[in-house]
Amino acid sequence: MAHNIGEEIVGQYLQVVLGCEFVQYNVYTREAQGEIDVLGVSFAKREVWVCEVAVHLTTGLLYVTSGKTDTLGRFTKKFNKDIDYAEKAFADFDRRYMLWSPIVKSPKAGAKYDQLQVVNEVKDTIMATRGVAIQLVVNEQFAEALRRLREYASSRTEELKSPILRFMQLEAYLEKHCARTAARNRGA
């Protein structure tokens, strides 16, 4: 299965910002029958980053199973599987876990479901049951990660191989070019 745009963003963040030398998408975990969305490894630092990614734009972070909202159950199960895999496969590495989602909604007055509360419940449940911290990269943190990738892309002159970074690079250089052209035309 090919990785999606959200997974590509996470993989590039792991490489560019966190210094992972190796990134793998959709890592199949045989024993637990599932997959890890993005796995990043820094051999130099002996760190592994295990990331689950959900990019839902209009609904925010919401999963429904058999007609019932099941975001908590889904992510708790996924992270338990991820932790089992990473503890076995990367026993001598510092293991870090992240949940990435750009839009996690807080409720309006009278709303029944609080997505932000649920992701914090996932985080708290995993800490209580496994003693493992889950870093949430949601909303503003996701936007900050994008900003850092844009900053990196705009500072490079070589052709970047990642379609995401190349797009960000193109945007930055086009913006500079249009601003210079408009300034020149105003002065003419």
GROMACS .gro file of C-alpha atoms in nm:
model
  188
    1MET     CA    1   0.000   0.000   0.000
    2ALA     CA    2   0.136   0.341  -0.093
    3HIS     CA    3   0.175   0.600   0.177
    4ASN     CA    4  -0.047   0.906   0.183
    5ILE     CA    5   0.027   1.278   0.203
    6GLY     CA    6   0.008   1.285   0.584
    7GLU     CA    7   0.252   0.997   0.612
    8GLU     CA    8   0.487   1.170   0.365
    9ILE     CA    9   0.482   1.486   0.579
   10VAL     CA   10   0.562   1.284   0.892
   11GLY     CA   11   0.841   1.092   0.716
   12GLN     CA   12   1.002   1.412   0.593
   13TYR     CA   13   0.976   1.566   0.941
   14LEU     CA   14   1.148   1.260   1.087
   15GLN     CA   15   1.431   1.294   0.833
   16VAL     CA   16   1.472   1.671   0.813
   17VAL     CA   17   1.395   1.784   1.167
   18LEU     CA   18   1.466   1.479   1.384
   19GLY     CA   19   1.761   1.347   1.183
   20CYS     CA   20   1.638   0.996   1.107
   21GLU     CA   21   1.861   0.826   0.852
   22PHE     CA   22   1.597   0.566   0.767
   23VAL     CA   23   1.221   0.610   0.724
   24GLN     CA   24   0.980   0.333   0.633
   25TYR     CA   25   0.609   0.368   0.557
   26ASN     CA   26   0.332   0.118   0.633
   27VAL     CA   27   0.550  -0.121   0.830
   28TYR     CA   28   0.367  -0.451   0.856
   29THR     CA   29   0.373  -0.606   1.202
   30ARG     CA   30   0.328  -0.981   1.160
   31GLU     CA   31   0.251  -1.087   1.516
   32ALA     CA   32  -0.014  -0.820   1.574
   33GLN     CA   33  -0.161  -0.820   1.221
   34GLY     CA   34  -0.143  -0.455   1.140
   35GLU     CA   35   0.086  -0.182   1.029
   36ILE     CA   36   0.270   0.117   1.163
   37ASP     CA   37   0.209   0.424   0.947
   38VAL     CA   38   0.562   0.568   0.966
   39LEU     CA   39   0.875   0.440   1.135
   40GLY     CA   40   1.191   0.652   1.156
   41VAL     CA   41   1.529   0.534   1.278
   42SER     CA   42   1.830   0.738   1.383
   43PHE     CA   43   2.117   0.494   1.408
   44ALA     CA   44   2.352   0.771   1.521
   45LYS     CA   45   2.131   0.857   1.820
   46ARG     CA   46   1.996   0.502   1.868
   47GLU     CA   47   1.638   0.632   1.846
   48VAL     CA   48   1.332   0.492   1.675
   49TRP     CA   49   1.019   0.698   1.613
   50VAL     CA   50   0.692   0.508   1.577
   51CYS     CA   51   0.416   0.724   1.429
   52GLU     CA   52   0.047   0.684   1.368
   53VAL     CA   53  -0.098   0.935   1.123
   54ALA     CA   54  -0.460   1.035   1.062
   55VAL     CA   55  -0.542   1.315   0.820
   56HIS     CA   56  -0.916   1.378   0.833
   57LEU     CA   57  -1.000   1.730   0.727
   58THR     CA   58  -1.372   1.795   0.762
   59THR     CA   59  -1.457   1.550   1.038
   60GLY     CA   60  -1.138   1.592   1.237
   61LEU     CA   61  -1.001   1.285   1.413
   62LEU     CA   62  -1.301   1.057   1.426
   63TYR     CA   63  -1.331   0.681   1.376
   64VAL     CA   64  -1.661   0.496   1.386
   65THR     CA   65  -1.693   0.117   1.423
   66SER     CA   66  -2.031  -0.056   1.399
   67GLY     CA   67  -2.209   0.278   1.428
   68LYS     CA   68  -2.023   0.381   1.744
   69THR     CA   69  -1.741   0.628   1.785
   70ASP     CA   70  -1.428   0.424   1.853
   71THR     CA   71  -1.130   0.658   1.821
   72LEU     CA   72  -1.008   0.575   2.174
   73GLY     CA   73  -1.028   0.199   2.120
   74ARG     CA   74  -0.870   0.214   1.777
   75PHE     CA   75  -0.566   0.418   1.879
   76THR     CA   76  -0.519   0.238   2.210
   77LYS     CA   77  -0.506  -0.091   2.020
   78LYS     CA   78  -0.273   0.052   1.753
   79PHE     CA   79  -0.027   0.194   2.005
   80ASN     CA   80  -0.025  -0.125   2.210
   81LYS     CA   81   0.062  -0.314   1.890
   82ASP     CA   82   0.324  -0.051   1.800
   83ILE     CA   83   0.484  -0.072   2.144
   84ASP     CA   84   0.498  -0.453   2.131
   85TYR     CA   85   0.665  -0.437   1.789
   86ALA     CA   86   0.917  -0.165   1.877
   87GLU     CA   87   1.015  -0.326   2.209
   88LYS     CA   88   1.098  -0.648   2.027
   89ALA     CA   89   1.250  -0.508   1.705
   90PHE     CA   90   1.435  -0.213   1.863
   91ALA     CA   91   1.507  -0.336   2.215
   92ASP     CA   92   1.832  -0.143   2.247
   93PHE     CA   93   1.697   0.184   2.099
   94ASP     CA   94   1.529   0.476   2.268
   95ARG     CA   95   1.171   0.427   2.147
   96ARG     CA   96   0.943   0.726   2.091
   97TYR     CA   97   0.581   0.729   1.985
   98MET     CA   98   0.381   0.999   1.810
   99LEU     CA   99   0.022   1.055   1.702
  100TRP     CA  100  -0.004   1.299   1.410
  101SER     CA  101  -0.332   1.458   1.304
  102PRO     CA  102  -0.375   1.810   1.163
  103ILE     CA  103  -0.733   1.865   1.273
  104VAL     CA  104  -0.847   1.743   1.613
  105LYS     CA  105  -1.161   1.927   1.713
  106SER     CA  106  -1.259   2.064   2.051
  107PRO     CA  107  -1.632   2.063   2.110
  108LYS     CA  108  -1.872   2.347   2.065
  109ALA     CA  109  -2.110   2.414   2.350
  110GLY     CA  110  -2.348   2.120   2.380
  111ALA     CA  111  -2.141   1.885   2.163
  112LYS     CA  112  -2.134   1.519   2.265
  113TYR     CA  113  -1.788   1.429   2.145
  114ASP     CA  114  -1.455   1.596   2.226
  115GLN     CA  115  -1.182   1.473   1.992
  116LEU     CA  116  -0.905   1.651   2.180
  117GLN     CA  117  -1.015   1.488   2.505
  118VAL     CA  118  -1.013   1.147   2.334
  119VAL     CA  119  -0.654   1.181   2.204
  120ASN     CA  120  -0.548   1.285   2.553
  121GLU     CA  121  -0.731   0.976   2.687
  122VAL     CA  122  -0.530   0.762   2.442
  123LYS     CA  123  -0.212   0.925   2.569
  124ASP     CA  124  -0.315   0.880   2.936
  125THR     CA  125  -0.431   0.520   2.885
  126ILE     CA  126  -0.103   0.416   2.723
  127MET     CA  127   0.095   0.590   2.997
  128ALA     CA  128  -0.112   0.422   3.271
  129THR     CA  129  -0.108   0.073   3.120
  130ARG     CA  130   0.232   0.063   2.949
  131GLY     CA  131   0.436   0.342   3.106
  132VAL     CA  132   0.497   0.484   2.758
  133ALA     CA  133   0.459   0.848   2.655
  134ILE     CA  134   0.277   0.933   2.334
  135GLN     CA  135   0.367   1.271   2.183
  136LEU     CA  136   0.067   1.438   2.024
  137VAL     CA  137   0.141   1.635   1.707
  138VAL     CA  138  -0.204   1.781   1.650
  139ASN     CA  139  -0.351   2.115   1.551
  140GLU     CA  140  -0.092   2.387   1.630
  141GLN     CA  141   0.190   2.134   1.670
  142PHE     CA  142   0.112   1.992   1.325
  143ALA     CA  143   0.108   2.345   1.181
  144GLU     CA  144   0.447   2.411   1.347
  145ALA     CA  145   0.588   2.093   1.191
  146LEU     CA  146   0.471   2.214   0.849
  147ARG     CA  147   0.629   2.554   0.914
  148ARG     CA  148   0.961   2.389   0.995
  149LEU     CA  149   0.948   2.182   0.677
  150ARG     CA  150   0.864   2.493   0.471
  151GLU     CA  151   1.154   2.677   0.632
  152TYR     CA  152   1.389   2.393   0.542
  153ALA     CA  153   1.257   2.365   0.184
  154SER     CA  154   1.282   2.739   0.120
  155SER     CA  155   1.645   2.743   0.234
  156ARG     CA  156   1.755   2.478  -0.018
  157THR     CA  157   1.856   2.540  -0.378
  158GLU     CA  158   1.898   2.182  -0.498
  159GLU     CA  159   1.601   1.988  -0.631
  160LEU     CA  160   1.444   1.816  -0.333
  161LYS     CA  161   1.337   1.458  -0.401
  162SER     CA  162   1.034   1.449  -0.173
  163PRO     CA  163   0.724   1.574  -0.359
  164ILE     CA  164   0.610   1.749  -0.040
  165LEU     CA  165   0.938   1.931   0.012
  166ARG     CA  166   0.968   2.009  -0.360
  167PHE     CA  167   0.619   2.163  -0.354
  168MET     CA  168   0.708   2.372  -0.048
  169GLN     CA  169   1.031   2.477  -0.218
  170LEU     CA  170   0.844   2.574  -0.533
  171GLU     CA  171   0.594   2.781  -0.331
  172ALA     CA  172   0.872   2.970  -0.153
  173TYR     CA  173   1.071   3.046  -0.468
  174LEU     CA  174   0.759   3.143  -0.662
  175GLU     CA  175   0.654   3.379  -0.384
  176LYS     CA  176   0.999   3.545  -0.386
  177HIS     CA  177   0.997   3.568  -0.766
  178CYS     CA  178   0.648   3.724  -0.780
  179ALA     CA  179   0.738   3.976  -0.507
  180ARG     CA  180   1.056   4.080  -0.697
  181THR     CA  181   0.862   4.106  -1.025
  182ALA     CA  182   0.588   4.316  -0.865
  183ALA     CA  183   0.846   4.546  -0.703
  184ARG     CA  184   1.026   4.589  -1.036
  185ASN     CA  185   0.697   4.664  -1.215
  186ARG     CA  186   0.600   4.923  -0.953
  187GLY     CA  187   0.935   5.093  -1.003
  188ALA     CA  188   0.908   5.095  -1.385
   0.00000   0.00000   0.00000
